[in-house]
Coordinates of C-alpha atoms in Angstrom, one line a residue:
Chain A
M287 CA 39.0 79.3 -41.1
T288 CA 39.0 82.3 -38.0
T289 CA 40.4 84.5 -40.3
T290 CA 37.7 84.7 -42.8
V291 CA 35.1 85.1 -40.5
S292 CA 36.9 88.2 -38.6
Q293 CA 37.5 89.8 -42.5
T294 CA 33.7 89.5 -43.2
G295 CA 32.8 90.7 -39.9
P296 CA 33.6 94.4 -40.0
Q297 CA 33.1 94.8 -43.8
G298 CA 29.8 93.9 -43.3
T299 CA 28.8 96.6 -40.7
A300 CA 31.3 99.2 -42.5
V301 CA 28.5 100.8 -44.6
S302 CA 25.3 100.6 -42.3
A303 CA 26.6 101.5 -39.1
R304 CA 29.8 104.1 -38.9
P305 CA 29.4 105.6 -35.3
S306 CA 28.7 102.3 -33.8
R307 CA 32.0 101.0 -35.5
R308 CA 33.8 103.8 -34.1
A309 CA 32.4 102.9 -30.8
K310 CA 33.5 99.5 -31.6
R311 CA 37.0 100.3 -32.2
T312 CA 37.6 102.4 -29.5
G313 CA 35.9 99.5 -27.2
A314 CA 38.5 97.0 -29.0
H315 CA 41.1 99.3 -28.4
R316 CA 40.4 99.9 -24.8
R317 CA 40.0 95.8 -24.3
T318 CA 43.2 95.6 -25.8
L319 CA 44.4 97.9 -23.4
V320 CA 43.2 96.5 -20.3
A321 CA 44.2 92.9 -21.5
W322 CA 47.6 93.9 -21.8
L323 CA 47.5 95.6 -18.2
F324 CA 46.2 92.2 -16.9
L325 CA 49.0 90.3 -18.6
L326 CA 51.6 92.6 -17.6
P327 CA 52.5 90.7 -14.0
F328 CA 53.2 87.6 -16.1
L329 CA 55.1 89.4 -18.8
A330 CA 57.3 91.0 -16.6
V331 CA 58.4 87.7 -15.3
F332 CA 58.5 86.0 -19.0
V333 CA 60.4 88.6 -20.3
V334 CA 63.3 89.1 -17.4
Y335 CA 63.6 85.5 -16.6
T336 CA 62.8 83.6 -20.2
A337 CA 62.8 86.1 -23.0
I338 CA 66.1 88.0 -22.3
P339 CA 67.6 84.7 -20.7
T340 CA 66.7 82.5 -23.8
V341 CA 68.2 85.1 -26.1
A342 CA 71.2 85.9 -23.8
A343 CA 72.1 82.1 -23.5
L344 CA 72.4 82.2 -27.4
G345 CA 74.3 85.1 -27.0
F346 CA 76.9 83.6 -24.2
S347 CA 77.3 80.8 -26.4
L348 CA 79.1 82.6 -28.9
T349 CA 81.5 84.2 -26.7
D350 CA 84.1 83.5 -24.0
L351 CA 82.0 84.5 -21.1
R352 CA 83.9 83.6 -18.1
G353 CA 82.7 83.9 -14.3
T354 CA 85.4 86.3 -14.0
D355 CA 84.3 88.8 -16.6
L356 CA 80.7 89.1 -15.2
R357 CA 81.5 92.7 -13.7
N358 CA 82.7 93.8 -17.0
P359 CA 80.9 92.0 -19.8
F360 CA 82.0 94.2 -22.8
A361 CA 85.4 92.5 -22.1
V362 CA 84.4 89.2 -23.7
E363 CA 85.2 88.2 -27.2
F364 CA 83.0 87.0 -29.6
V365 CA 84.3 83.6 -30.8
A366 CA 81.3 82.6 -33.4
L367 CA 80.5 79.1 -33.3
S368 CA 83.7 77.8 -31.6
N369 CA 82.0 76.7 -28.1
Y370 CA 79.9 74.4 -30.2
A371 CA 82.6 73.1 -32.3
W372 CA 84.6 72.4 -29.1
L373 CA 81.6 70.5 -27.5
F374 CA 81.4 68.2 -30.1
S375 CA 84.8 67.2 -30.1
D376 CA 84.8 67.2 -26.3
G377 CA 84.8 63.6 -25.5
R378 CA 83.3 64.4 -22.1
F379 CA 80.2 66.1 -23.8
V380 CA 79.7 63.1 -26.1
R381 CA 79.6 60.8 -23.6
D382 CA 77.2 63.0 -21.7
L383 CA 74.8 63.0 -24.7
G384 CA 75.1 59.4 -24.8
N385 CA 74.2 59.1 -21.3
T386 CA 71.3 61.4 -21.6
A387 CA 70.1 59.3 -24.8
I388 CA 70.1 56.4 -21.9
F389 CA 68.2 58.1 -19.5
V390 CA 66.0 58.9 -22.3
L391 CA 65.8 55.6 -23.8
V392 CA 65.1 53.6 -21.0
G393 CA 63.8 55.9 -18.5
V394 CA 60.5 56.7 -20.9
P395 CA 59.6 53.2 -21.8
L396 CA 59.9 52.0 -18.2
T397 CA 57.8 55.0 -16.6
M398 CA 55.2 54.7 -19.4
L399 CA 54.7 50.6 -19.2
L400 CA 54.9 51.3 -15.3
G401 CA 52.1 54.1 -15.2
F402 CA 50.1 52.2 -18.3
A403 CA 49.9 49.1 -16.7
L404 CA 48.7 50.6 -13.1
A405 CA 46.3 52.9 -14.9
L406 CA 44.8 50.1 -16.8
A407 CA 44.6 48.1 -13.2
L408 CA 42.9 51.0 -11.5
D409 CA 40.7 51.6 -14.5
A410 CA 38.9 48.3 -15.2
G411 CA 41.1 45.6 -13.3
V412 CA 39.9 46.4 -9.7
R413 CA 36.8 47.7 -7.9
R414 CA 37.9 49.0 -4.4
L415 CA 40.6 50.8 -3.2
R416 CA 41.2 52.7 -6.5
G417 CA 41.7 55.7 -4.6
V418 CA 44.0 54.5 -2.0
F419 CA 46.2 52.8 -4.8
R420 CA 46.2 56.2 -6.8
T421 CA 47.2 58.2 -3.8
I422 CA 49.9 55.5 -3.1
F423 CA 51.4 55.8 -6.7
F424 CA 51.0 59.6 -7.0
A425 CA 52.7 60.4 -3.7
P426 CA 56.4 60.0 -5.2
V427 CA 55.6 62.7 -7.6
V428 CA 55.2 65.4 -4.9
T429 CA 57.8 63.9 -3.1
N430 CA 61.1 66.3 -2.6
V431 CA 63.9 64.8 -4.6
V432 CA 66.5 65.9 -2.1
A433 CA 65.0 64.2 0.4
V434 CA 64.5 60.8 -1.8
A435 CA 67.9 61.0 -3.1
L436 CA 69.0 60.8 0.3
I437 CA 67.3 57.7 1.1
W438 CA 68.5 56.2 -2.1
Q439 CA 72.1 56.8 -1.4
Y440 CA 71.6 55.1 2.4
A441 CA 69.8 52.4 0.5
F442 CA 72.2 51.4 -2.3
N443 CA 75.1 51.9 0.0
R444 CA 77.5 49.1 0.1
N445 CA 76.1 48.1 3.5
G446 CA 72.6 49.7 3.0
T447 CA 69.4 48.2 3.2
V448 CA 69.3 46.7 -0.5
N449 CA 72.5 44.9 0.2
E450 CA 71.3 43.6 3.4
V451 CA 68.5 42.1 2.1
L452 CA 70.8 40.6 -1.1
S453 CA 73.0 39.1 1.6
N454 CA 69.9 37.7 3.6
I455 CA 69.1 35.5 0.3
G456 CA 72.8 34.9 -0.1
F457 CA 74.0 37.9 -2.7
A458 CA 77.3 39.7 -2.1
G459 CA 75.8 42.9 -2.8
P460 CA 78.1 45.3 -4.9
N461 CA 78.7 48.8 -4.4
W462 CA 75.8 50.4 -6.6
L463 CA 76.7 53.9 -6.7
G464 CA 80.6 53.3 -6.9
D465 CA 80.0 51.0 -9.8
P466 CA 80.1 52.9 -13.4
N467 CA 78.1 49.7 -14.4
L468 CA 75.7 49.9 -11.8
A469 CA 75.3 53.4 -10.9
M470 CA 73.0 54.3 -14.3
P471 CA 70.4 51.7 -13.5
V472 CA 70.1 52.9 -9.3
V473 CA 69.9 56.6 -11.0
I474 CA 67.2 55.6 -13.8
L475 CA 65.3 53.8 -11.1
L476 CA 65.0 57.2 -8.9
G477 CA 63.7 58.8 -12.2
V478 CA 61.3 56.1 -12.6
W479 CA 60.0 55.9 -8.9
R480 CA 59.3 59.7 -9.2
N481 CA 57.9 60.2 -12.4
F482 CA 55.5 56.9 -12.8
G483 CA 52.6 58.5 -11.2
I484 CA 52.4 61.1 -13.8
A485 CA 52.1 58.9 -16.5
M486 CA 49.6 57.0 -14.5
V487 CA 47.3 59.8 -13.9
L488 CA 47.5 60.9 -17.6
F489 CA 46.9 57.6 -18.9
L490 CA 43.7 57.2 -16.6
A491 CA 42.6 60.3 -17.8
G492 CA 43.0 59.0 -21.3
L493 CA 41.1 55.7 -20.4
Q494 CA 38.2 57.8 -19.4
G495 CA 37.6 58.4 -22.8
V496 CA 37.6 54.9 -24.1
P497 CA 33.5 54.1 -24.8
E498 CA 32.3 50.9 -22.7
D499 CA 30.0 49.8 -25.2
V500 CA 32.9 49.2 -27.8
H501 CA 34.4 46.9 -25.4
E502 CA 31.4 45.3 -24.2
A503 CA 30.5 44.6 -28.2
A504 CA 34.1 43.1 -28.6
A505 CA 33.7 40.7 -25.7
L506 CA 30.5 40.0 -26.9
D507 CA 32.1 38.7 -30.5
G508 CA 34.5 36.8 -28.1
A509 CA 37.7 38.9 -28.1
G510 CA 39.7 38.3 -25.2
W511 CA 41.1 40.8 -22.9
W512 CA 44.5 40.8 -24.4
R513 CA 43.0 41.4 -27.9
R514 CA 40.8 44.1 -26.7
L515 CA 43.8 45.7 -25.0
W516 CA 45.9 45.6 -28.4
H517 CA 43.0 46.2 -30.7
I518 CA 40.6 48.8 -28.8
T519 CA 42.0 50.4 -26.0
T520 CA 45.3 51.0 -27.3
P521 CA 44.5 52.5 -30.7
L522 CA 42.0 54.6 -28.8
L523 CA 44.9 55.8 -26.6
V524 CA 47.1 57.0 -29.2
P525 CA 46.7 60.9 -28.4
T526 CA 47.4 60.1 -24.5
I527 CA 50.3 57.8 -25.4
L528 CA 51.9 60.4 -27.7
L529 CA 51.3 63.1 -25.0
V530 CA 53.0 61.1 -22.2
S531 CA 55.8 60.0 -24.3
V532 CA 56.7 63.6 -25.4
L533 CA 56.4 64.9 -21.9
L534 CA 58.4 62.4 -20.2
T535 CA 61.0 62.6 -23.0
V536 CA 61.2 66.5 -22.4
F537 CA 61.8 65.2 -18.4
Y538 CA 64.6 63.0 -19.2
L539 CA 66.5 65.2 -21.5
Q540 CA 66.7 67.7 -19.1
V541 CA 67.6 65.1 -16.2
F542 CA 69.4 66.9 -13.3
D543 CA 68.3 66.3 -10.0
E544 CA 68.7 62.8 -10.0
P545 CA 72.2 62.2 -11.0
Y546 CA 73.4 65.2 -9.2
L547 CA 72.2 64.3 -5.7
L548 CA 73.3 60.6 -6.0
T549 CA 76.2 60.7 -8.0
D550 CA 77.1 64.1 -9.0
G551 CA 77.6 62.6 -12.8
G552 CA 80.2 59.8 -11.2
P553 CA 81.5 57.2 -11.2
L554 CA 84.1 58.2 -13.8
G555 CA 81.3 60.3 -15.5
S556 CA 78.9 57.3 -16.2
T557 CA 75.9 59.1 -14.9
E558 CA 76.5 62.9 -16.0
S559 CA 73.9 64.2 -18.1
V560 CA 73.9 67.2 -20.7
A561 CA 72.2 69.2 -17.9
L562 CA 74.7 68.5 -15.3
Y563 CA 77.5 68.9 -17.7
T564 CA 76.0 72.6 -17.9
Y565 CA 76.1 73.2 -14.7
H566 CA 79.6 71.9 -13.9
Q567 CA 81.2 74.0 -16.5
F568 CA 78.9 77.0 -15.0
G569 CA 80.9 75.9 -11.9
F570 CA 84.1 75.9 -13.6
G571 CA 83.3 79.6 -14.4
Q572 CA 83.1 78.5 -18.3
F573 CA 79.9 80.5 -18.9
G574 CA 80.3 80.6 -22.8
L575 CA 80.8 77.1 -22.9
S576 CA 77.9 76.3 -20.3
S577 CA 75.4 78.4 -22.5
A578 CA 76.6 76.4 -25.6
A579 CA 75.5 73.1 -23.9
S580 CA 72.5 74.3 -22.5
F581 CA 71.1 75.7 -26.0
V582 CA 72.0 72.1 -27.4
I583 CA 69.4 71.0 -24.5
L584 CA 67.2 73.7 -25.8
V585 CA 67.2 72.7 -29.1
L586 CA 66.6 69.1 -28.5
V587 CA 63.5 70.0 -26.3
A588 CA 62.5 72.7 -28.7
V589 CA 62.4 69.7 -31.5
V590 CA 60.6 67.4 -29.5
S591 CA 58.2 70.3 -28.1
I592 CA 57.5 70.9 -31.8
I593 CA 56.3 67.6 -32.5
Q594 CA 54.2 67.3 -29.4
F595 CA 52.3 70.9 -30.9
R596 CA 52.0 69.5 -33.8
L597 CA 50.7 66.3 -32.8
L598 CA 48.2 68.0 -30.6
R599 CA 47.1 70.8 -32.7
P600 CA 44.2 68.9 -34.6
R601 CA 42.4 67.8 -31.2
A602 CA 42.5 71.6 -30.2
Chain B
M75 CA 44.8 73.3 -25.8
T76 CA 42.8 70.2 -25.0
V77 CA 45.8 69.1 -22.7
V78 CA 44.3 71.1 -20.1
A79 CA 41.5 69.3 -18.4
S80 CA 38.4 71.3 -17.6
P81 CA 38.1 71.6 -13.8
E82 CA 35.0 69.6 -13.8
V83 CA 36.0 66.7 -15.3
A84 CA 39.4 66.6 -14.2
D85 CA 38.5 65.0 -11.1
Q86 CA 38.5 61.4 -12.0
D87 CA 37.1 60.1 -8.5
V88 CA 33.6 60.7 -9.7
P89 CA 33.5 58.9 -13.0
A90 CA 35.9 56.2 -12.1
E91 CA 33.6 55.3 -8.9
K92 CA 30.4 55.6 -11.0
G93 CA 31.9 53.2 -13.5
A94 CA 32.9 50.8 -10.8
A95 CA 29.6 50.5 -9.3
E96 CA 27.6 50.1 -12.7
R97 CA 30.3 47.2 -13.8
G98 CA 30.0 45.6 -10.4
S99 CA 26.2 45.4 -10.4
R100 CA 26.0 43.0 -13.3
P101 CA 28.0 40.5 -14.6
G102 CA 28.9 41.9 -17.7
P103 CA 31.1 40.8 -20.5
R104 CA 33.9 42.7 -18.7
T105 CA 34.4 40.2 -16.0
V106 CA 36.4 38.0 -18.5
R107 CA 39.5 39.3 -17.3
P108 CA 42.8 38.2 -15.7
S109 CA 41.9 37.3 -12.3
E110 CA 41.1 39.8 -10.0
A111 CA 42.7 38.6 -6.8
L112 CA 46.4 38.4 -8.8
L113 CA 45.9 41.9 -9.8
Y114 CA 45.5 43.1 -6.4
A115 CA 48.3 40.9 -5.4
A116 CA 50.4 42.6 -7.9
L117 CA 49.0 46.4 -7.2
V118 CA 50.1 45.8 -3.5
I119 CA 53.5 44.4 -4.1
V120 CA 53.9 47.7 -6.1
A121 CA 52.1 49.9 -3.4
C122 CA 54.7 48.2 -0.9
L123 CA 57.6 49.3 -3.1
T124 CA 56.6 52.6 -3.9
L125 CA 56.0 53.3 0.1
L126 CA 59.1 51.4 0.9
P127 CA 61.3 54.2 1.0
F128 CA 58.9 56.3 3.2
G129 CA 58.5 53.7 5.9
W130 CA 62.1 53.3 5.8
V131 CA 63.0 57.3 6.3
A132 CA 60.4 57.2 8.8
S133 CA 61.9 54.6 10.8
G134 CA 65.6 55.6 10.5
S135 CA 64.9 59.1 11.7
L136 CA 63.8 58.1 14.8
R137 CA 66.8 55.7 15.8
S138 CA 69.7 56.9 17.7
L139 CA 73.0 57.2 16.3
A140 CA 74.1 54.7 18.5
D141 CA 71.5 52.4 17.5
I142 CA 72.4 52.8 13.8
R143 CA 75.9 52.2 14.6
A144 CA 75.5 49.0 16.1
D145 CA 72.9 47.8 13.3
P146 CA 73.0 49.9 10.1
G147 CA 70.8 47.8 8.2
A148 CA 68.0 47.2 11.0
W149 CA 64.4 48.0 10.1
L150 CA 62.9 49.3 13.2
P151 CA 64.5 51.4 15.7
S152 CA 65.1 49.3 19.1
E153 CA 64.0 52.8 21.0
V154 CA 62.3 55.4 19.5
T155 CA 64.0 58.7 19.7
F156 CA 63.3 62.4 18.6
D157 CA 66.7 63.6 19.4
N158 CA 67.5 63.8 15.6
F159 CA 64.7 66.1 14.8
V160 CA 65.8 68.3 18.2
R161 CA 69.8 68.6 16.8
L162 CA 68.3 69.4 13.3
F163 CA 66.5 72.2 14.5
A164 CA 68.9 73.4 17.6
T165 CA 72.3 73.0 16.0
E166 CA 71.9 72.2 12.2
G167 CA 70.2 75.7 11.2
F168 CA 67.0 73.8 10.1
S169 CA 64.8 76.3 11.8
A170 CA 66.2 79.2 9.5
Y171 CA 66.1 77.0 6.5
L172 CA 62.3 76.3 7.5
V173 CA 61.8 80.0 7.5
N174 CA 63.4 80.6 4.4
S175 CA 61.2 78.1 2.9
I176 CA 58.2 79.4 3.9
V177 CA 58.9 82.9 2.9
V178 CA 60.2 81.7 -0.8
A179 CA 56.9 79.5 -1.0
A180 CA 54.5 82.5 0.2
L181 CA 56.2 85.0 -2.1
V182 CA 55.8 82.5 -5.0
V183 CA 52.0 81.7 -4.2
G184 CA 51.2 85.3 -3.9
G185 CA 53.0 86.1 -7.1
N186 CA 51.4 83.2 -9.0
I187 CA 47.8 84.0 -7.5
V188 CA 48.1 87.6 -8.9
A189 CA 49.8 86.7 -11.9
A190 CA 48.1 83.9 -13.3
S191 CA 44.4 84.8 -12.3
A192 CA 44.9 88.2 -14.3
A193 CA 46.5 86.8 -17.4
G194 CA 44.6 83.5 -17.3
Y195 CA 41.5 85.9 -17.2
A196 CA 42.7 88.1 -20.1
L197 CA 43.6 85.3 -22.5
A198 CA 40.4 83.4 -21.6
K199 CA 37.7 86.6 -21.7
F200 CA 39.2 89.1 -24.0
D201 CA 39.5 89.4 -27.7
F202 CA 42.7 91.7 -28.2
A203 CA 45.8 92.6 -30.6
G204 CA 48.2 90.4 -30.0
K205 CA 46.7 87.8 -28.1
R206 CA 48.4 85.3 -30.2
L207 CA 51.5 86.5 -29.2
A208 CA 50.6 86.6 -25.4
F209 CA 49.5 82.8 -25.8
G210 CA 52.8 82.1 -27.5
A211 CA 54.7 83.6 -24.7
V212 CA 52.9 81.4 -22.2
M213 CA 53.8 78.4 -24.5
A214 CA 57.6 79.6 -24.4
A215 CA 57.7 79.9 -20.8
L216 CA 56.5 76.4 -20.5
M217 CA 58.8 74.9 -23.3
V218 CA 62.3 76.7 -22.7
P219 CA 64.1 74.0 -20.5
Y220 CA 65.0 75.7 -17.0
T221 CA 68.4 74.0 -17.4
A222 CA 68.8 76.1 -21.0
T223 CA 68.4 79.4 -18.8
F224 CA 69.8 79.3 -15.8
V225 CA 73.1 80.8 -16.4
P226 CA 71.6 84.1 -18.1
Q227 CA 69.1 83.8 -15.3
F228 CA 71.8 83.9 -12.8
V229 CA 73.5 86.8 -14.3
V230 CA 70.2 88.8 -14.4
T231 CA 69.5 87.9 -10.9
M232 CA 73.1 89.6 -10.2
N233 CA 72.7 92.8 -12.2
L234 CA 69.3 93.0 -10.2
G235 CA 71.3 92.8 -6.7
L236 CA 69.2 89.7 -6.0
V237 CA 71.8 87.0 -5.6
D238 CA 71.8 85.4 -2.2
T239 CA 68.1 86.8 -1.4
L240 CA 65.1 85.0 -1.2
T241 CA 63.4 87.7 -3.2
G242 CA 66.1 86.5 -6.0
I243 CA 65.0 82.7 -5.4
A244 CA 61.4 83.5 -5.8
L245 CA 61.1 85.8 -8.5
P246 CA 61.5 83.7 -11.6
A247 CA 58.7 81.4 -10.0
M248 CA 56.0 84.3 -9.6
A249 CA 54.4 83.6 -12.8
L250 CA 54.5 80.0 -13.7
P251 CA 53.0 79.3 -16.9
I252 CA 51.2 76.2 -15.8
S253 CA 49.3 78.5 -13.3
I254 CA 48.1 80.6 -16.1
F255 CA 46.7 77.2 -18.1
I256 CA 44.7 76.4 -15.2
M257 CA 43.3 79.6 -14.9
R258 CA 42.8 80.3 -18.3
Q259 CA 41.1 77.0 -18.8
Y260 CA 38.9 77.6 -15.7
A261 CA 37.9 81.3 -16.8
S262 CA 36.8 79.8 -20.2
A263 CA 33.9 78.2 -18.5
V264 CA 32.8 81.0 -17.0
P265 CA 29.8 82.1 -18.9
D266 CA 30.4 85.7 -21.0
E267 CA 26.5 86.7 -20.4
L268 CA 27.7 87.2 -16.9
L269 CA 30.6 89.3 -17.4
E270 CA 28.4 91.1 -20.1
A271 CA 25.5 91.7 -17.9
A272 CA 28.1 93.5 -15.5
R273 CA 29.2 95.6 -18.1
I274 CA 26.0 96.6 -19.4
D275 CA 25.1 97.5 -15.8
G276 CA 28.3 100.2 -16.3
A277 CA 30.8 98.3 -14.1
G278 CA 34.5 98.9 -15.0
E279 CA 37.1 96.0 -16.2
L280 CA 38.8 95.9 -12.9
R281 CA 35.2 95.6 -11.0
I282 CA 34.1 93.0 -13.1
F283 CA 37.6 91.1 -12.7
F284 CA 37.4 91.4 -8.7
R285 CA 33.6 91.2 -7.9
I286 CA 32.5 88.8 -10.5
F287 CA 35.3 86.5 -12.0
L288 CA 37.4 86.1 -8.5
P289 CA 34.7 85.0 -6.4
L290 CA 33.9 82.4 -8.6
A291 CA 37.4 81.4 -9.5
G292 CA 38.0 79.2 -6.1
P293 CA 38.6 76.0 -7.1
A294 CA 41.2 77.3 -9.7
L295 CA 42.8 79.4 -7.3
A296 CA 43.2 76.5 -5.0
T297 CA 44.8 74.6 -7.9
V298 CA 47.4 77.3 -8.4
T299 CA 47.8 77.7 -4.7
I300 CA 48.7 74.0 -4.2
M301 CA 50.8 73.6 -7.7
S302 CA 53.0 76.8 -7.1
F303 CA 53.6 75.9 -3.6
L304 CA 54.6 72.4 -4.6
A305 CA 56.9 73.9 -7.3
A306 CA 58.6 76.4 -4.7
W307 CA 59.0 74.0 -2.0
N308 CA 60.5 71.3 -4.1
N309 CA 62.7 73.4 -6.4
F310 CA 66.4 72.6 -6.0
I311 CA 68.7 74.0 -8.8
W312 CA 67.8 77.5 -8.8
P313 CA 67.8 78.1 -5.0
L314 CA 71.1 76.1 -5.4
V315 CA 72.7 78.4 -7.7
V316 CA 70.7 81.7 -5.9
A317 CA 71.8 81.1 -2.3
Q318 CA 75.1 81.4 -1.4
S319 CA 75.2 81.7 2.3
T320 CA 73.6 79.7 5.0
S321 CA 71.1 82.5 5.7
T322 CA 69.3 82.1 2.5
Y323 CA 69.4 78.2 2.1
T324 CA 65.9 76.8 1.5
L325 CA 65.2 73.0 3.2
P326 CA 66.2 71.4 0.2
V327 CA 69.4 73.3 -0.4
G328 CA 70.1 73.0 3.4
L329 CA 69.5 69.3 3.5
A330 CA 72.1 68.5 0.4
A331 CA 74.6 70.9 1.9
T332 CA 74.2 69.3 5.5
S333 CA 74.2 66.0 4.0
N334 CA 77.4 66.8 2.2
A335 CA 79.2 67.8 5.1
A336 CA 81.9 65.4 6.3
N337 CA 80.7 64.8 9.7
N338 CA 77.1 64.0 8.9
V339 CA 78.0 61.2 6.1
T340 CA 77.7 58.8 8.5
D341 CA 74.9 60.1 10.9
Y342 CA 72.1 58.5 9.0
G343 CA 69.5 59.3 11.7
L344 CA 70.1 63.1 11.4
M345 CA 69.8 63.1 7.6
L346 CA 66.8 61.0 7.7
A347 CA 65.0 63.1 9.8
G348 CA 66.1 66.1 7.4
A349 CA 64.7 64.2 4.5
I350 CA 61.2 63.8 6.8
V351 CA 61.1 67.6 7.7
V352 CA 61.5 68.3 3.8
M353 CA 59.1 66.1 2.6
L354 CA 56.3 66.1 5.3
P355 CA 54.6 69.2 4.5
V356 CA 54.1 68.4 1.1
L357 CA 52.9 64.8 1.7
V358 CA 50.5 65.8 4.4
L359 CA 48.9 68.6 2.2
F360 CA 48.9 66.1 -0.7
L361 CA 46.9 63.5 1.7
F362 CA 44.1 66.3 2.5
L363 CA 44.1 68.1 -1.1
Q364 CA 44.8 65.1 -3.5
R365 CA 42.4 66.5 -5.9
Y366 CA 43.9 69.7 -6.7
F367 CA 47.7 67.8 -6.9
V368 CA 46.1 65.5 -9.3
Q369 CA 44.1 67.9 -11.4
G370 CA 47.2 70.6 -11.3
V371 CA 49.6 67.9 -12.9
A372 CA 47.0 66.3 -15.2
A373 CA 46.3 70.1 -16.5
T374 CA 49.6 70.0 -18.5
G375 CA 51.4 66.7 -17.3
L376 CA 54.0 69.0 -15.7
K377 CA 55.1 69.5 -11.9

């Protein structure tokens, strides 16, 4: 659509106004130059820290680069796809893919449901103290994860606060972070605590776009609260729901801070995400393998991002 | 990108509060809903659970080691002491970490203000060859996952000789794509006529940018400042990789390292005091400038 407009524009003026066209063209050249100069600081950082590293990560992943080769990068050997082949035959990596899938499949719906419920309550459910509640629910989003993880560790310690509470009501609390079956829920809980505020804010913004009169008409026709939620609010919120689910999926696909700080992937690797695998292989000096694993994350995130882009484009 | 809320409408306080007043003033059909009292109860419970970690850390940081050893699970200090904070700064190196965090944050905020106001302005107000490409670069920067590039980023940093330096920690975050989105969105709302009028008066592009656009861009610059400060202050994985000695540790890295040190594992009070030092500055800023935080996060849904 926009291409047709820009094609007819210059053609129309071509015959009648030659000098002004030239002036226009030098003007356009100048504007292009000025625009790129304005973009220069961003582009410098982008090229050095995003473009080159992305290409390099792909390159590294096809070599046997190790920490010891960094001073002499030409000593590395091209190993084609054998890092990838190794990854997918490595039980540890496959397990970590599974763990990451759990983070996504459990973390995303929990975060969304909590955020959605709170947004609904704050949008139409209560009349007072909305600002206070919103501040409280958003506070975890801005809170430093290292500090919170520390609190989580002490709270879910064998002798920690959670078990103290449990023992008061007659339960013997387990060693949460030391049990391969219980560590994951505790790690996911931290992820949900940190992220539900984002979901809430985005849903609140979405709910602002739901017209009031549709609701009132439906209510006059006798539709109850749940029916209106299901048949009016939810369908109108589909774009927001898609946006939030994609954003959270991208977050949880890259989950690193929570498992690194709480368990370092343990016990017995039960909470090691792919991002954490990447970091551990980096620590072992296996840069080639680490890059291959990180490229798997990149592909997964890219797929989700492309879906996001497709879904959002009609509205743009 | 419609995801980016415009600076004016993004503040949800105004419409929400207005709607509330309207709804409250007449007994409309919307009063048919689950009991409001129950909702308040539920909200208060969730709010308490959300705040629980904050209250707990505040209380624990004020307890002495002996107090904690005597009763690890107690909720309140038997006697309030600031000894943990004193120890953090006097013997645990937190004063150096604090200075490092401030320096990194200042570099990151400064970089973002320069890079984002210029790039956002150019993307919103110029038609130029390669604009789609430039916009694609911003999108790519937004989408390429951090974890996918930190190994080559580390190699780049090493080749620049910036490993174990504060510049090396700050540099990758000095032109965040989210800042550019915020500035671009804001610049789009500035009327073209204003810039055109200045051009006709013979003002150069730089002059127009500095004299006309920037003075109007205050709210967007505030959001960019807040968002990039938050990103710099809370960043953990990159400083963890780049900082190799305690002299370049930022607060989060220092806190993680201190808590891993064997003799500190049981020193809850000290560690909780450390947690307070790390989280408090951002929380205080958040309380006073909440609007900008929420706008920034709602802008792209990214932290």
